[in-house]
Amino acid sequence: MPRLTIPNPFNLHTDERGHDKERQLEAQLLQKKLEEEKARKFKANPYPYTTDYPVVPPKPEPKPCTRAEGFQLESLVRHEVEQQRLMEERERMEREEAQRRIVRAQPILKEDPIPLPQKERKPLTEVQQFELHVDERAVQRSEFDNKVKEKEITYKRLREENEFAQKIEEEKALKQLRRTLVPQARPLPKFDRPFRPQRSKKQVTRPKSPQLQVNERGARRHPFMR
């Protein structure tokens, strides 16, 4: 028969630390409460132990009442200065506007304010012949093209002369080679040892089974495919 599990109590360090914290907090609260109660109790200062009479200080002379004075704020001073400046600016603009409204007639011009310049009699401009760099470059280009054509003709003539000389040299070499060569006839084949095919001495190849394995699971699934 299965037995019931009986739990055994166990202690954790966290529980012990928690209980210690609670006890410390309770002690602190109790100490604070006792200090507050002790502070509530009134305790007069004792009379000084002396045979002399206490010295009574003289009564101070009464002072005059304090009179309220207005504050001198810098913002108020700046405001007054700005208002004064605006008022002066407005008066100046009004004076200028009044001066501009006064109608004043323009004086009669007796002489032309913008006199026209007098015409000067200069001789006509003489046209001089000018030279363009295009013409100079055209002459230089034509000279350059002529030199290039002359070089091409010279190189072509030298190339043809070299080819002709090389062809003559090749013909001379070929004639000399033909004179030195000696004709040699091809040798006849040997008929005393004719080729006779012989039977091979190797054994006949025997076939071997590939040993194909049939999947039994597939055979059970598809019995009609055999």
Short mmCIF file of C-alpha atoms in Angstrom, two decimals:
data_model
loop_
_atom_site.label_atom_id
_atom_site.label_comp_id
_atom_site.label_asym_id
_atom_site.label_seq_id
_atom_site.Cartn_x
_atom_site.Cartn_y
_atom_site.Cartn_z
CA MET A 1 0.00 0.00 0.00
CA PRO A 2 1.36 3.51 -0.78
CA ARG A 3 2.16 5.58 2.29
CA LEU A 4 1.15 9.18 2.74
CA THR A 5 3.96 11.71 2.61
CA ILE A 6 4.41 13.49 5.93
CA PRO A 7 5.98 16.94 5.41
CA ASN A 8 8.85 17.80 7.75
CA PRO A 9 9.20 21.42 8.84
CA PHE A 10 12.28 23.25 7.61
CA ASN A 11 13.85 26.58 8.41
CA LEU A 12 15.06 29.08 5.85
CA HIS A 13 17.72 31.73 6.42
CA THR A 14 15.49 34.29 4.73
CA ASP A 15 12.80 33.74 7.40
CA GLU A 16 15.34 34.24 10.17
CA ARG A 17 16.62 37.43 8.57
CA GLY A 18 13.02 38.66 8.18
CA HIS A 19 12.27 38.04 11.88
CA ASP A 20 15.48 39.88 12.87
CA LYS A 21 14.50 42.86 10.70
CA GLU A 22 11.02 42.94 12.27
CA ARG A 23 12.45 42.87 15.82
CA GLN A 24 14.89 45.70 14.97
CA LEU A 25 12.07 47.78 13.48
CA GLU A 26 9.88 47.24 16.55
CA ALA A 27 12.76 48.27 18.85
CA GLN A 28 13.37 51.44 16.81
CA LEU A 29 9.69 52.39 16.88
CA LEU A 30 9.50 51.82 20.65
CA GLN A 31 12.63 53.95 21.22
CA LYS A 32 11.19 56.73 19.08
CA LYS A 33 7.86 56.59 20.95
CA LEU A 34 9.62 56.82 24.34
CA GLU A 35 11.67 59.83 23.18
CA GLU A 36 8.49 61.60 22.00
CA GLU A 37 6.72 60.98 25.31
CA LYS A 38 9.77 62.26 27.22
CA ALA A 39 9.85 65.39 25.08
CA ARG A 40 6.15 66.12 25.85
CA LYS A 41 6.79 66.40 29.60
CA PHE A 42 7.44 70.04 30.65
CA LYS A 43 10.51 70.63 32.80
CA ALA A 44 11.25 74.16 33.97
CA ASN A 45 14.77 75.43 34.31
CA PRO A 46 15.89 75.62 37.99
CA TYR A 47 16.43 78.96 39.74
CA PRO A 48 20.12 79.85 39.95
CA TYR A 49 21.68 79.26 43.38
CA THR A 50 22.94 82.76 44.44
CA THR A 51 22.49 85.21 47.35
CA ASP A 52 22.50 88.34 45.15
CA TYR A 53 19.37 89.88 43.80
CA PRO A 54 18.81 89.27 40.14
CA VAL A 55 19.76 92.08 37.82
CA VAL A 56 16.73 93.41 36.07
CA PRO A 57 17.66 94.84 32.66
CA PRO A 58 16.39 98.35 31.93
CA LYS A 59 13.33 98.78 29.81
CA PRO A 60 14.29 99.68 26.25
CA GLU A 61 13.22 103.03 24.85
CA PRO A 62 10.23 102.90 22.54
CA LYS A 63 11.07 103.05 18.84
CA PRO A 64 9.10 105.01 16.28
CA CYS A 65 6.72 103.12 14.06
CA THR A 66 8.01 101.92 10.73
CA ARG A 67 6.87 103.99 7.78
CA ALA A 68 6.22 102.16 4.54
CA GLU A 69 8.13 103.47 1.56
CA GLY A 70 7.59 102.62 -2.05
CA PHE A 71 9.90 100.23 -3.87
CA GLN A 72 12.24 101.62 -6.50
CA LEU A 73 12.16 98.80 -9.03
CA GLU A 74 14.49 98.92 -12.02
CA SER A 75 11.71 97.63 -14.26
CA LEU A 76 9.59 100.69 -13.42
CA VAL A 77 12.50 103.00 -14.18
CA ARG A 78 13.13 101.25 -17.52
CA HIS A 79 9.42 101.48 -18.32
CA GLU A 80 9.38 105.21 -17.69
CA VAL A 81 12.49 105.72 -19.83
CA GLU A 82 10.99 103.68 -22.66
CA GLN A 83 7.72 105.60 -22.49
CA GLN A 84 9.63 108.89 -22.62
CA ARG A 85 11.60 107.68 -25.65
CA LEU A 86 8.45 106.58 -27.46
CA MET A 87 6.79 109.91 -26.78
CA GLU A 88 9.79 111.82 -28.14
CA GLU A 89 9.89 109.57 -31.24
CA ARG A 90 6.18 110.16 -31.84
CA GLU A 91 6.57 113.95 -31.54
CA ARG A 92 9.55 113.92 -33.92
CA MET A 93 7.59 111.92 -36.51
CA GLU A 94 4.64 114.30 -36.19
CA ARG A 95 6.92 117.29 -36.78
CA GLU A 96 8.46 115.67 -39.85
CA GLU A 97 5.02 114.80 -41.20
CA ALA A 98 3.91 118.40 -40.72
CA GLN A 99 7.03 119.66 -42.51
CA ARG A 100 6.34 117.32 -45.45
CA ARG A 101 2.75 118.52 -45.74
CA ILE A 102 3.86 122.09 -46.40
CA VAL A 103 3.52 122.76 -50.13
CA ARG A 104 6.62 124.25 -51.70
CA ALA A 105 6.77 125.17 -55.36
CA GLN A 106 9.72 124.01 -57.41
CA PRO A 107 11.96 126.80 -58.78
CA ILE A 108 11.90 127.57 -62.49
CA LEU A 109 14.90 126.11 -64.24
CA LYS A 110 16.59 128.66 -66.47
CA GLU A 111 19.33 126.35 -67.68
CA ASP A 112 19.33 122.69 -68.65
CA PRO A 113 20.36 120.71 -65.53
CA ILE A 114 21.76 117.88 -67.67
CA PRO A 115 23.66 119.49 -70.58
CA LEU A 116 24.25 117.29 -73.59
CA PRO A 117 27.88 116.70 -74.59
CA GLN A 118 29.08 118.32 -77.77
CA LYS A 119 29.76 116.13 -80.74
CA GLU A 120 33.41 115.69 -81.59
CA ARG A 121 34.55 115.47 -85.19
CA LYS A 122 36.96 112.54 -85.24
CA PRO A 123 38.34 110.90 -88.38
CA LEU A 124 36.84 107.57 -89.45
CA THR A 125 38.38 104.40 -88.15
CA GLU A 126 40.73 102.77 -90.60
CA VAL A 127 40.21 99.04 -90.95
CA GLN A 128 43.47 97.10 -90.71
CA GLN A 129 44.03 93.62 -91.98
CA PHE A 130 44.29 91.05 -89.20
CA GLU A 131 45.72 87.55 -89.20
CA LEU A 132 43.96 84.55 -87.70
CA HIS A 133 45.70 81.67 -85.99
CA VAL A 134 43.40 79.35 -87.93
CA ASP A 135 45.18 80.20 -91.17
CA GLU A 136 48.61 79.56 -89.60
CA ARG A 137 47.43 76.23 -88.16
CA ALA A 138 45.97 75.25 -91.54
CA VAL A 139 49.36 75.83 -93.24
CA GLN A 140 51.16 73.91 -90.52
CA ARG A 141 48.64 71.07 -90.79
CA SER A 142 49.06 70.82 -94.54
CA GLU A 143 52.87 70.64 -94.13
CA PHE A 144 52.49 67.96 -91.49
CA ASP A 145 50.14 65.93 -93.73
CA ASN A 146 52.61 66.16 -96.62
CA LYS A 147 55.45 64.90 -94.39
CA VAL A 148 53.29 62.02 -93.17
CA LYS A 149 52.41 61.04 -96.75
CA GLU A 150 56.07 61.16 -97.80
CA LYS A 151 57.00 58.92 -94.84
CA GLU A 152 54.23 56.47 -95.71
CA ILE A 153 55.41 56.30 -99.35
CA THR A 154 59.03 55.81 -98.25
CA TYR A 155 58.08 53.04 -95.75
CA LYS A 156 55.92 51.35 -98.38
CA ARG A 157 58.76 51.40 -100.94
CA LEU A 158 61.25 50.04 -98.39
CA ARG A 159 58.78 47.30 -97.35
CA GLU A 160 58.25 46.25 -100.98
CA GLU A 161 62.00 46.20 -101.61
CA ASN A 162 62.53 44.07 -98.48
CA GLU A 163 59.78 41.66 -99.50
CA PHE A 164 61.19 41.36 -103.03
CA ALA A 165 64.71 40.73 -101.69
CA GLN A 166 63.39 38.17 -99.20
CA LYS A 167 61.46 36.39 -101.95
CA ILE A 168 64.60 36.19 -104.14
CA GLU A 169 66.58 34.81 -101.19
CA GLU A 170 63.93 32.17 -100.52
CA GLU A 171 63.90 31.09 -104.17
CA LYS A 172 67.69 30.82 -104.18
CA ALA A 173 67.63 28.77 -100.97
CA LEU A 174 64.92 26.50 -102.35
CA LYS A 175 66.92 25.90 -105.57
CA GLN A 176 70.03 25.14 -103.56
CA LEU A 177 68.06 22.74 -101.31
CA ARG A 178 66.66 20.91 -104.32
CA ARG A 179 70.17 20.49 -105.70
CA THR A 180 71.48 19.05 -102.44
CA LEU A 181 68.54 16.72 -101.69
CA VAL A 182 68.90 13.01 -102.67
CA PRO A 183 65.68 11.06 -103.33
CA GLN A 184 65.19 7.94 -101.11
CA ALA A 185 62.70 5.19 -101.98
CA ARG A 186 60.22 3.76 -99.42
CA PRO A 187 61.29 0.28 -98.21
CA LEU A 188 59.13 -2.70 -99.19
CA PRO A 189 57.18 -4.55 -96.50
CA LYS A 190 58.45 -7.97 -95.27
CA PHE A 191 56.26 -10.72 -96.66
CA ASP A 192 58.10 -13.64 -95.01
CA ARG A 193 56.34 -13.06 -91.65
CA PRO A 194 52.64 -12.53 -92.37
CA PHE A 195 50.15 -11.69 -89.60
CA ARG A 196 48.26 -14.73 -88.31
CA PRO A 197 45.45 -14.15 -85.75
CA GLN A 198 45.54 -16.52 -82.76
CA ARG A 199 42.89 -17.55 -80.29
CA SER A 200 42.88 -15.77 -76.91
CA LYS A 201 43.86 -17.80 -73.86
CA LYS A 202 41.63 -15.85 -71.44
CA GLN A 203 38.69 -17.58 -69.75
CA VAL A 204 35.12 -16.88 -70.74
CA THR A 205 33.33 -14.22 -68.68
CA ARG A 206 30.83 -15.75 -66.25
CA PRO A 207 27.81 -13.66 -65.29
CA LYS A 208 27.13 -12.91 -61.61
CA SER A 209 23.81 -12.15 -59.93
CA PRO A 210 23.40 -8.48 -58.87
CA GLN A 211 21.61 -9.66 -55.69
CA LEU A 212 18.71 -7.26 -55.88
CA GLN A 213 16.81 -6.95 -52.54
CA VAL A 214 13.05 -6.42 -52.54
CA ASN A 215 11.58 -4.10 -49.93
CA GLU A 216 9.37 -6.33 -47.78
CA ARG A 217 7.25 -3.44 -46.58
CA GLY A 218 6.54 -2.36 -50.14
CA ALA A 219 5.77 -5.94 -51.12
CA ARG A 220 3.20 -6.19 -48.33
CA ARG A 221 1.58 -2.94 -49.33
CA HIS A 222 1.34 -3.85 -53.03
CA PRO A 223 0.92 -7.62 -53.27
CA PHE A 224 -0.44 -7.43 -56.80
CA MET A 225 2.66 -5.76 -58.18
CA ARG A 226 4.82 -8.93 -58.02
#
